[in-house]
Tab-separated table of C-alpha atoms and ligand atoms in Angstrom:
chain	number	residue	atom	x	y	z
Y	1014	UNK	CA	45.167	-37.743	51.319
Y	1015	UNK	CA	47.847	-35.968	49.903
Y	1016	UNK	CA	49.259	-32.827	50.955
Y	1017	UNK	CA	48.345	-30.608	47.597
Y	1018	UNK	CA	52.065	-28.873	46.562
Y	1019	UNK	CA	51.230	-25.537	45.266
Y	1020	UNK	CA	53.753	-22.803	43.731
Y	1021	UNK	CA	53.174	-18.970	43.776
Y	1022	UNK	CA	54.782	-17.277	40.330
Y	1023	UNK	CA	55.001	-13.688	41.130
Y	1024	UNK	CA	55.488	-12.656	45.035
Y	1025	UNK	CA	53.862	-9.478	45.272
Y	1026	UNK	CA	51.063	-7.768	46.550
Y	1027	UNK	CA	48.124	-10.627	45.852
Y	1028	UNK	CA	51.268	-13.609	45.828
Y	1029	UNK	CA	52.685	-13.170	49.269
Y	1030	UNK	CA	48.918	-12.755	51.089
Y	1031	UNK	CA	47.931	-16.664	48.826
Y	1032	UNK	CA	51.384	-17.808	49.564
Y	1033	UNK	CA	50.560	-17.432	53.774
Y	1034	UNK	CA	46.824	-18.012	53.346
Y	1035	UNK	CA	47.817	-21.308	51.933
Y	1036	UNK	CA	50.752	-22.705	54.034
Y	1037	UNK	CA	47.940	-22.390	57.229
Y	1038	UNK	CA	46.044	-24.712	55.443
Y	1039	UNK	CA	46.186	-28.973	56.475
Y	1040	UNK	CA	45.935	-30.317	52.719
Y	1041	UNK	CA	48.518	-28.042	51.153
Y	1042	UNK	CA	51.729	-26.678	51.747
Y	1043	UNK	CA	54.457	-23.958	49.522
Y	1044	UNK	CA	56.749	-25.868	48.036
Y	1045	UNK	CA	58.494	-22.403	46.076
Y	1046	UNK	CA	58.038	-19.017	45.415
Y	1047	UNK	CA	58.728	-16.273	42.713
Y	1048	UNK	CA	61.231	-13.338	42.110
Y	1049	UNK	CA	61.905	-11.810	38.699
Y	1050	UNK	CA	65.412	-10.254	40.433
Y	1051	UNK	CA	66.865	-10.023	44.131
Y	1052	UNK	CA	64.734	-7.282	46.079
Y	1053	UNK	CA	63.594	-6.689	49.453
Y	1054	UNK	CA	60.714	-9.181	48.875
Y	1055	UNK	CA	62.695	-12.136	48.975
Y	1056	UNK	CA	63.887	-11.497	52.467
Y	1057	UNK	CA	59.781	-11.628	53.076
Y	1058	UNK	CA	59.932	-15.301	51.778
Y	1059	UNK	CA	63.304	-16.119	53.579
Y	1060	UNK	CA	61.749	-15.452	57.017
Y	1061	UNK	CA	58.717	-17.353	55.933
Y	1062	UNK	CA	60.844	-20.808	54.912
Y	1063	UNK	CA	59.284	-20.549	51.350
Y	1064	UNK	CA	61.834	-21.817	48.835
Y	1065	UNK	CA	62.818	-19.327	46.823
Y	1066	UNK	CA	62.860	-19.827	42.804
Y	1067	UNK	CA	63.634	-17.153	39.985
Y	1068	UNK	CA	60.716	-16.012	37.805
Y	1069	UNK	CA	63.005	-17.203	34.513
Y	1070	UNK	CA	64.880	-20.431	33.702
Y	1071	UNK	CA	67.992	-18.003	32.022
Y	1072	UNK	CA	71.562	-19.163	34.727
Y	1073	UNK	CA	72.717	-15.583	34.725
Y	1074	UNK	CA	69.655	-14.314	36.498
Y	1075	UNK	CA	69.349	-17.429	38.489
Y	1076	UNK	CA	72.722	-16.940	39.902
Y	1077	UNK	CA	71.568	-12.872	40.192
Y	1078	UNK	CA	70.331	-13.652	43.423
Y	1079	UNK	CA	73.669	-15.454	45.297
Y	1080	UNK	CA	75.303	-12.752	43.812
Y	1081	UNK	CA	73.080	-10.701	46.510
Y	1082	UNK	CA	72.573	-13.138	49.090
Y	1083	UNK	CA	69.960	-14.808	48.346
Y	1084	UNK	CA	69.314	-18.728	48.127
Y	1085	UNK	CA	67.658	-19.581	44.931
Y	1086	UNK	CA	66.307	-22.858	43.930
Y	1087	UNK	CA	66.217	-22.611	40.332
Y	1088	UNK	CA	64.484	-21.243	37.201
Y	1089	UNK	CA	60.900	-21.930	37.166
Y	1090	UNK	CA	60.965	-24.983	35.145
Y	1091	UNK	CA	62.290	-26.388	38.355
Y	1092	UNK	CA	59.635	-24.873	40.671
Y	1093	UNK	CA	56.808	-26.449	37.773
Y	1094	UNK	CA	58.526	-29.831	38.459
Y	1095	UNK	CA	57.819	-29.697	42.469
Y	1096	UNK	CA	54.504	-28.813	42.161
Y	1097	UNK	CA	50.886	-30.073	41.781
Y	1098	UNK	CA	49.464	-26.508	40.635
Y	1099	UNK	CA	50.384	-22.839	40.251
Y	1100	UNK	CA	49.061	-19.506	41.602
Y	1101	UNK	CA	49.829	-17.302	38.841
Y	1102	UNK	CA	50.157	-13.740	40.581
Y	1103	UNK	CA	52.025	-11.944	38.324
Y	1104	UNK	CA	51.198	-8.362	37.052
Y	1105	UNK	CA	48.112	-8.480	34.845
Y	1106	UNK	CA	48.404	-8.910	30.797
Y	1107	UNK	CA	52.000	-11.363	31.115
Y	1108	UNK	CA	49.591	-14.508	31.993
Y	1109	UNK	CA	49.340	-15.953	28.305
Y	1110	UNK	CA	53.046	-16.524	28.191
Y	1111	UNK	CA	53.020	-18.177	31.511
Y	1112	UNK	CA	50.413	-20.196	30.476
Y	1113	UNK	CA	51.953	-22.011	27.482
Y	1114	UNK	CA	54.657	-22.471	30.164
Y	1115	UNK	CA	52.361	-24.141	32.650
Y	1116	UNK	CA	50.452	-26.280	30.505
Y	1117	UNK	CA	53.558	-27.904	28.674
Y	1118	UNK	CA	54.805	-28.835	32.248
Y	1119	UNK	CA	51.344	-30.464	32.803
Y	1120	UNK	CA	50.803	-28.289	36.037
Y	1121	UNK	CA	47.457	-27.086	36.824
Y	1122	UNK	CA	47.180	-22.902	37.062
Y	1123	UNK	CA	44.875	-20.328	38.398
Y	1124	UNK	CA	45.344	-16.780	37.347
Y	1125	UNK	CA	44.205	-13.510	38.888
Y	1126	UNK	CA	41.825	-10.556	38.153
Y	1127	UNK	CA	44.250	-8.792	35.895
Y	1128	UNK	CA	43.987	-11.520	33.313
Y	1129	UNK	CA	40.817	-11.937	31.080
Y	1130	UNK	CA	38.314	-14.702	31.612
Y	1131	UNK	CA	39.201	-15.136	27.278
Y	1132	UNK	CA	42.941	-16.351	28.857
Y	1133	UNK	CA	41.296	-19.571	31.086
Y	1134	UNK	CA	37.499	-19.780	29.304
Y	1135	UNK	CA	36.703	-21.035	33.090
Y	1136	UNK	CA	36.751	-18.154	35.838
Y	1137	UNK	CA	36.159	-18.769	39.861
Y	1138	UNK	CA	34.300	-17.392	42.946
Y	1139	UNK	CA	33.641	-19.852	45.593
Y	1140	UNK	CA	30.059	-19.120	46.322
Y	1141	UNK	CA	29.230	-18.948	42.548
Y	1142	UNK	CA	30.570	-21.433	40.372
Y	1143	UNK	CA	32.883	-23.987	42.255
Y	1144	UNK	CA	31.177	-26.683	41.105
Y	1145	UNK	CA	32.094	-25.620	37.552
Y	1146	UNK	CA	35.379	-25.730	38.356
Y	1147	UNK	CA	35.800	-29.097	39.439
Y	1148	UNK	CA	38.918	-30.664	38.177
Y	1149	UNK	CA	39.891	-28.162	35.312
Y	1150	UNK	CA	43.335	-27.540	34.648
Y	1151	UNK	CA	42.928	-23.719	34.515
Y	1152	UNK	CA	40.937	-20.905	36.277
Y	1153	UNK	CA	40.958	-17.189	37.078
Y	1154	UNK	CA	40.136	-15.813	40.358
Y	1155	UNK	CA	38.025	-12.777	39.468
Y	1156	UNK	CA	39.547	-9.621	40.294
Y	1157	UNK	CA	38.521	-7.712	43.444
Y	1158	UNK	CA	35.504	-5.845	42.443
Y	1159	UNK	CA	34.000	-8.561	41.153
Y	1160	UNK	CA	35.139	-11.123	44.128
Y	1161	UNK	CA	33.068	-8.446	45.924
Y	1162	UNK	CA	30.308	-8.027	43.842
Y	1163	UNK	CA	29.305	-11.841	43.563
Y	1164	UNK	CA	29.491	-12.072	47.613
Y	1165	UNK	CA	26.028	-9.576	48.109
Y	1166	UNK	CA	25.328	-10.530	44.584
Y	1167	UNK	CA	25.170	-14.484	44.878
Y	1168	UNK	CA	22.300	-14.847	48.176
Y	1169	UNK	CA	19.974	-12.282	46.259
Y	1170	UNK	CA	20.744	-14.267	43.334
Y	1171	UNK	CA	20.021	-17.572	44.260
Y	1172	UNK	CA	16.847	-16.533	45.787
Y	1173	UNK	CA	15.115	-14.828	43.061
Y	1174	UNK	CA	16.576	-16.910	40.117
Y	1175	UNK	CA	13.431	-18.939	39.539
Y	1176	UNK	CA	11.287	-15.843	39.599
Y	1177	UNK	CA	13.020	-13.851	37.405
Y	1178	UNK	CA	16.434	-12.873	38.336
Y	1179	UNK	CA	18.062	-9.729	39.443
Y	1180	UNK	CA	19.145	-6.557	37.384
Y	1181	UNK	CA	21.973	-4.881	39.074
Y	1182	UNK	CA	23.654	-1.656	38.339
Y	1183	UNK	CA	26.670	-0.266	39.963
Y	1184	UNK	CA	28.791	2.507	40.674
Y	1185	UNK	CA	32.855	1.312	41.181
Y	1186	UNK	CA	34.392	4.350	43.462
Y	1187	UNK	CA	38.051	2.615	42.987
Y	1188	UNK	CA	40.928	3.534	44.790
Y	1189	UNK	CA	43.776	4.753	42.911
Y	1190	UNK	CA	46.685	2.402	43.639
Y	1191	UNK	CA	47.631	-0.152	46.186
Y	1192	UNK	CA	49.475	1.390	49.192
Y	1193	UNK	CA	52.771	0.319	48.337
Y	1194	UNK	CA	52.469	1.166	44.683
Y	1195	UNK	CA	53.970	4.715	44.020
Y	1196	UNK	CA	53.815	4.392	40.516
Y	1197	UNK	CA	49.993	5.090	39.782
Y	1198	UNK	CA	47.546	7.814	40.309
Y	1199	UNK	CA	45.395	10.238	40.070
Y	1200	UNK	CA	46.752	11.982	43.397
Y	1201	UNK	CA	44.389	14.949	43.267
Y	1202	UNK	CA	41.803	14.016	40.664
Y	1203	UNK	CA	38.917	11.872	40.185
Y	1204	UNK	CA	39.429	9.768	36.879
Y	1205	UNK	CA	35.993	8.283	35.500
Y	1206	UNK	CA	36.690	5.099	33.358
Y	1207	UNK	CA	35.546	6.406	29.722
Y	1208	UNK	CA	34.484	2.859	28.814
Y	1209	UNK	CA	31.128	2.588	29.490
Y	1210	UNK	CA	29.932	-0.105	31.095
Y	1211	UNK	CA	32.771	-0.474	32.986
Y	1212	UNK	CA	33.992	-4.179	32.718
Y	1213	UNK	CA	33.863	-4.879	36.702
Y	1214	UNK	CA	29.954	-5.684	36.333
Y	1215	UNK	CA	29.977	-7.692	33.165
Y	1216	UNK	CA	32.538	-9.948	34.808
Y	1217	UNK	CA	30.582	-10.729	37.474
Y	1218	UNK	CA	28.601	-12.909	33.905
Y	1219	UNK	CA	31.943	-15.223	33.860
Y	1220	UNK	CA	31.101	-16.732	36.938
Y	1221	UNK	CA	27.280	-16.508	37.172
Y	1222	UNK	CA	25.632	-15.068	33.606
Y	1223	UNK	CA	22.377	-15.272	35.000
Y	1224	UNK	CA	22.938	-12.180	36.776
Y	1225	UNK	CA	22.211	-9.025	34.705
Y	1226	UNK	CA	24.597	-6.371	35.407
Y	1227	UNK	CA	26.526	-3.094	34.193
Y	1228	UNK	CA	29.118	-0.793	36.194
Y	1229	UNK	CA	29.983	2.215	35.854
Y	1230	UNK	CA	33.395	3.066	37.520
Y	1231	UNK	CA	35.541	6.310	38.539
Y	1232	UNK	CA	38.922	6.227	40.161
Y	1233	UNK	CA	39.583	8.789	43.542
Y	1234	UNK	CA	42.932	9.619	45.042
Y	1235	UNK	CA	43.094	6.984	48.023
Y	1236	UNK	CA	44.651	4.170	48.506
Y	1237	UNK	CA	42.834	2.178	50.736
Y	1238	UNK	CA	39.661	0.071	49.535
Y	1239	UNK	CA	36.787	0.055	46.901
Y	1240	UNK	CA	33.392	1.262	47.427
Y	1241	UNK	CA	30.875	0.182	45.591
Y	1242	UNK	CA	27.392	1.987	45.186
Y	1243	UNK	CA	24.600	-0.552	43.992
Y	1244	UNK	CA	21.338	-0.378	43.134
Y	1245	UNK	CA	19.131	-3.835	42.473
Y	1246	UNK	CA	16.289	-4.508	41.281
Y	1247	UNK	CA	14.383	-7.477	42.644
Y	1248	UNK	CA	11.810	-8.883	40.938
Y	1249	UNK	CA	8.138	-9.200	41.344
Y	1250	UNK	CA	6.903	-11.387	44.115
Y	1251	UNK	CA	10.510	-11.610	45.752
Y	1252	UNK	CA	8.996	-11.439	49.085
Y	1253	UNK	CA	12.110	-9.925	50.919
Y	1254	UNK	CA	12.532	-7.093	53.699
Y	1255	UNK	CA	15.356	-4.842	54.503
Y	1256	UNK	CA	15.649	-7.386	57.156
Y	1257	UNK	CA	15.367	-10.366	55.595
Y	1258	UNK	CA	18.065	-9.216	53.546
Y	1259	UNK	CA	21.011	-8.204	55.829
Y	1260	UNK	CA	19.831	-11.753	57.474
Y	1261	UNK	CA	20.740	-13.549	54.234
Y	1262	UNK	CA	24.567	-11.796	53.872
Y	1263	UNK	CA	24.614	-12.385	57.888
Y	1264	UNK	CA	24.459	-15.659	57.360
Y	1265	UNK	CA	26.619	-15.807	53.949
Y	1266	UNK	CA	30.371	-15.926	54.452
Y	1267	UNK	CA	32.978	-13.334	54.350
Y	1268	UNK	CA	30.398	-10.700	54.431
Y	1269	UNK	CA	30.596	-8.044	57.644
Y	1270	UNK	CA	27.663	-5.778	57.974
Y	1271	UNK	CA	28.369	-2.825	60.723
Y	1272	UNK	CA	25.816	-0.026	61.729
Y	1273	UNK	CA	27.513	2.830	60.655
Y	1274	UNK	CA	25.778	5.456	63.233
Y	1275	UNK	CA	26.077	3.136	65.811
Y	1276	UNK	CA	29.809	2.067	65.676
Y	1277	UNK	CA	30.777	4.990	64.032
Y	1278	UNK	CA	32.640	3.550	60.976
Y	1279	UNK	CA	30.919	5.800	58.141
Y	1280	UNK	CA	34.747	5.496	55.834
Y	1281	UNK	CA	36.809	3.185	54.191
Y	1282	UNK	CA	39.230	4.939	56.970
Y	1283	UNK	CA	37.621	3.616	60.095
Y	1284	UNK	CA	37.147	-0.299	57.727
Y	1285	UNK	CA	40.352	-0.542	57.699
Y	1286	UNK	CA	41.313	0.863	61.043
Y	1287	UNK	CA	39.361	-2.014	62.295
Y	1288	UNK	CA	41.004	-4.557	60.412
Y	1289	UNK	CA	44.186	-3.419	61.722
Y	1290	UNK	CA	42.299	-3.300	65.772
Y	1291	UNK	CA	41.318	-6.649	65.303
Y	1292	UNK	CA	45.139	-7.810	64.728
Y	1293	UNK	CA	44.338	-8.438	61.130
Y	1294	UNK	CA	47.833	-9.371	59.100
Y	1295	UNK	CA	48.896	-6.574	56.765
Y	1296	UNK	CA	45.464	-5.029	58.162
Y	1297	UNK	CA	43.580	-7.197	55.445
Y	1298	UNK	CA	39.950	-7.407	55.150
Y	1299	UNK	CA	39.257	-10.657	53.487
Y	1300	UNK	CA	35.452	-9.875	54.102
Y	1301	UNK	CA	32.981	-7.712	51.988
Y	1302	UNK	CA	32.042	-4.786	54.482
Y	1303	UNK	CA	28.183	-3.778	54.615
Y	1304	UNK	CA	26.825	-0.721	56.284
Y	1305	UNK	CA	23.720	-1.866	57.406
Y	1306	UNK	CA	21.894	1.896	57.485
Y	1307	UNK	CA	23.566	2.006	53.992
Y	1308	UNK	CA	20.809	-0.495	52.763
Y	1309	UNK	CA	17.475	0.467	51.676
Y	1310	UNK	CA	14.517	-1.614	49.847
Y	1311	UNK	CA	12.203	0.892	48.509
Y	1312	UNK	CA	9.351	-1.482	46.939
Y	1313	UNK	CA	11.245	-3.570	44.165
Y	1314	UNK	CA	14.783	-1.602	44.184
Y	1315	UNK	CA	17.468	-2.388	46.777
Y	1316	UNK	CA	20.318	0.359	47.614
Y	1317	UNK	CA	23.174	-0.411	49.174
Y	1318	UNK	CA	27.198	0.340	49.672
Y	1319	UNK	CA	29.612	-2.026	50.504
Y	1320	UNK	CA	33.623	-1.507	50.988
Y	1321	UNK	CA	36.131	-4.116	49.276
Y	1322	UNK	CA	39.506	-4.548	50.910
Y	1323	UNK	CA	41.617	-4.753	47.562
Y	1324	UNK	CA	44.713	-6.609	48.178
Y	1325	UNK	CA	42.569	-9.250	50.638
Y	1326	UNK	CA	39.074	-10.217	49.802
Y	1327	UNK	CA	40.671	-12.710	46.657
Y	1328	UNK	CA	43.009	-14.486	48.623
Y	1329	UNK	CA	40.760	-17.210	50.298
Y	1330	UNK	CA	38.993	-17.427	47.101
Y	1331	UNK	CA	42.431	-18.574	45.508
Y	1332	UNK	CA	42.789	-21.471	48.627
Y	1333	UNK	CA	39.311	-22.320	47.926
Y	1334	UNK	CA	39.888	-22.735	43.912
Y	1335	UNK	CA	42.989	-24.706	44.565
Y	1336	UNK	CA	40.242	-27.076	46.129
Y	1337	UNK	CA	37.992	-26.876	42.988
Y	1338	UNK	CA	40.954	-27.696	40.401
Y	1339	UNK	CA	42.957	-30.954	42.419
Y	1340	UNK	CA	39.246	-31.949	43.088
Y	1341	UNK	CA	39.330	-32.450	46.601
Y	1342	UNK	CA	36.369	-30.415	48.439
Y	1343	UNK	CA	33.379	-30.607	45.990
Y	1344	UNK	CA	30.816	-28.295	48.370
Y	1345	UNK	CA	32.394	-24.438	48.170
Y	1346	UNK	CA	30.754	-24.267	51.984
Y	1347	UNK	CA	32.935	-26.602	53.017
Y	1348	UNK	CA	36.196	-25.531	51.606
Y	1349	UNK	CA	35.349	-21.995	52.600
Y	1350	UNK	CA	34.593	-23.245	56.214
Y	1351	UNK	CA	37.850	-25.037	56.166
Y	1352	UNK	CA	39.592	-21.881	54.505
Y	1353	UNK	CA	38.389	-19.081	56.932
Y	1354	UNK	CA	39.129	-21.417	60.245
Y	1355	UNK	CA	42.792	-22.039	59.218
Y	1356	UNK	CA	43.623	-18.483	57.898
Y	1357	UNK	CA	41.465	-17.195	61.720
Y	1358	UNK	CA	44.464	-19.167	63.155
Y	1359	UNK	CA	46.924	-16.730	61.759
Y	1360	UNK	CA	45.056	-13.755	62.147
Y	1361	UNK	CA	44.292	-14.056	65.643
Y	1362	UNK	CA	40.642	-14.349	65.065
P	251	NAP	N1	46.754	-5.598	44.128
P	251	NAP	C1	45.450	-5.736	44.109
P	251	NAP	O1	44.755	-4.983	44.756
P	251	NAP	C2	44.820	-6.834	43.316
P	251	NAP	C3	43.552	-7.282	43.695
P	251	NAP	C4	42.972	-8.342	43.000
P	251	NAP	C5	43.627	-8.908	41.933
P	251	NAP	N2	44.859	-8.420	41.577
P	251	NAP	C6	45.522	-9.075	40.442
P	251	NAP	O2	46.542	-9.927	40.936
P	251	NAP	C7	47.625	-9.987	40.017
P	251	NAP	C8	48.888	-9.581	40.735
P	251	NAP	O3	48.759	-8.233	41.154
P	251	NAP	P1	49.666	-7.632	42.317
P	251	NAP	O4	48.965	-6.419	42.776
P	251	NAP	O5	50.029	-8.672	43.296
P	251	NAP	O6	50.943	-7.194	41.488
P	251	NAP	P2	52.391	-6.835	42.057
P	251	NAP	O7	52.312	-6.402	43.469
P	251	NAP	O8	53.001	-5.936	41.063
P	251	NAP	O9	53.158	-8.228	42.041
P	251	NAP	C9	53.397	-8.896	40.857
P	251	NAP	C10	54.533	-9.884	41.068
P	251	NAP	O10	54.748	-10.586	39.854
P	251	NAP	C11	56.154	-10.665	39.605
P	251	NAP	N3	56.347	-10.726	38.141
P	251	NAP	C12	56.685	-9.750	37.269
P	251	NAP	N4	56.701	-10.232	36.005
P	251	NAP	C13	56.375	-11.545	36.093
P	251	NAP	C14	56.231	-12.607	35.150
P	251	NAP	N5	56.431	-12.416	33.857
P	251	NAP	N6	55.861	-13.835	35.605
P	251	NAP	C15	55.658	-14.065	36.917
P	251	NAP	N7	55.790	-13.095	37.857
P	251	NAP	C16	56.142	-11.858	37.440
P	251	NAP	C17	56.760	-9.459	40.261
P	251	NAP	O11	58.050	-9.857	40.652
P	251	NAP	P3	59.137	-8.869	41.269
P	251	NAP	O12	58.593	-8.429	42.572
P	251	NAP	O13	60.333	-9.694	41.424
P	251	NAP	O14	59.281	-7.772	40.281
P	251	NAP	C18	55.838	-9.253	41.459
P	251	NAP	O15	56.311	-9.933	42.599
P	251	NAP	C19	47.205	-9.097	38.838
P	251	NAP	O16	46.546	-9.893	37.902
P	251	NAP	C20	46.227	-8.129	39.492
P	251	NAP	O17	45.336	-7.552	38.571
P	251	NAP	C21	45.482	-7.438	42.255
């Protein structure tokens, strides 16, 4: 089979993690990256031996980047020409443009969080709706809270759907900024989001609507993960346990459930030192973390927190929807399988 040749507009925070999660995959390789201008970022994709392509098709800022060094390939008409699809990681909000772009170059797309599920009509999470997504031309990777959301979300689902479903409401404790994102805050403050439900919950609808869900969401001065506070009911004859359940996101991927007492990772702090002990690149969490003495079933209600490494838990999701749109893995288990055990390669798993 073909090697699948997929571009990355928009090298940034979510773009450079795809761009590597992708070239350590068999059935697809980076044929060309993204810069709007010369910065310190394209040095990133020199030393990877991604071709480097400017954001626009205008010469003079083409030529901006020989001016500072740089190798550039061409506009990105050029880069839609060498390519079988497009991750579309730009900054939320600029995606419609890009999309007339990508569509009159024929070139499959798949967009990220920041964009609304209006933009696509057809949004993505592996272990909800990859069948959906089966050949379409365009998709949207849900943003983070949501990837993280349909993970725990998606066993309980599936196992009370034909009894009646589960009602879900959440609290989103969202970190202010990115760490390498000076430009946002609050840095002593805790913001809540005056629009009621929040819109992280509903989301979680584009991918699976039989869920019912609201969110309610504040934003704290740190920089380093999501937590999410969730409370769920289960319905009538669901015949689960406290056990039963952590058994059911044991054995779901990209879902880590640690004893807090025990190991003595009670913060997003200790998470993420972890990721970084267990020679994690960037210190990236693609998992949803669990604390298992978090998690309480008191008759038909479930309780439980769970930590969501922003930057990280998307990016397989994006290898895995590449899958979905060129058709080539129809079971998401199977792409995900394939998509953790290349991506463990470069992470020293
Ligand atoms: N960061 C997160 O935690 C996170 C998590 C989940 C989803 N997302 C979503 O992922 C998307 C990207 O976010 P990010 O955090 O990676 O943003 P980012 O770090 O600001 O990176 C955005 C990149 O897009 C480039 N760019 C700017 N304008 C562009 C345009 N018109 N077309 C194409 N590329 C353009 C920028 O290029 P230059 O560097 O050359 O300026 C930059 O490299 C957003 O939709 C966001 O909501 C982000």
């Amino acid at each position: 089979m073909a090697v699948i040749r997929v571009a990355i507009n928009g090298y940034g925070t979510i773009g450079k993690r795809v761009a590597d999660a992708v070239a350590a995959q068999d059935d697809m390789e980076i044929v060309g990256v993204t810069k709007t201008s010369p910065s310190f970022g394209c040095d990133l994709a020199v030393r990877k031996g991604y071709p480097l392509y400017c954001t626009f098709d205008d010469s003079a800022k083409i030529s901006a980047f020989a001016a500072e060094g740089y190798s550039c390939t061409g506009g990105l008409s050029d880069l839609l020409s060498a390519c079988d699809i497009i991750i579309d990681c730009s900054p939320g909000k600029v995606g419609a443009d890009n999309l007339a772009k990508y569509e009159a170059a024929g070139v499959k797309s798949i967009f990220q969080g920041g964009e609304k599920h209006s933009l696509t009509g057809l949004s993505y999470t592996s272990s909800a709706n990859h069948q959906q997504n089966l050949g379409a031309d365009c998709t949207r990777v849900v943003s983070c809270n949501t990837t993280g959301l349909s993970r725990t979300l998606m066993p309980l689902h599936n196992h009370c759907s034909e009894i009646g479903g589960i009602s879900v409401n959440c609290v989103m404790i969202r970190r202010a900024a990115d760490p390498g994102d000076s430009s946002k805050g609050p840095i002593n403050a805790i913001k809540p989001v005056l629009k009621v439900p929040s819109h992280h919950g509903p989301d979680v609808m584009t991918v699976q609507p039989d869920i019912r869900i609201n969110s309610l969401a504040v934003a704290v001065p740190t920089t380093i993960m999501h937590v999410h506070a969730m409370t769920v009911e289960l319905p009538e004859g669901h015949g689960l346990t406290q056990d039963s359940i952590l058994q059911m996101w044991h054995d779901s991927p990209r879902i880590i459930i640690m004893n807090g007492a025990k190991t003595r990772i009670t913060t997003t702090a200790e998470v993420m030192e972890l990721a970084r002990d267990i020679g994690r690149t960037w210190g990236d969490l693609h998992e949803i973390f669990v604390w298992e003495d978090g998690v309480s079933l008191n008759e038909n209600t479930l309780y439980y927190f769970q930590a969501i490494h922003q930057e990280s838990d998307v990016i397989p999701e994006n290898v895995d929807a590449i899958r979905a749109l060129m058709n080539t893995e129809v079971e998401w288990e199977i792409s995900v399988a394939k998509t953790d055990a290349a991506i463990a390669k470069f992470n020293n798993i």
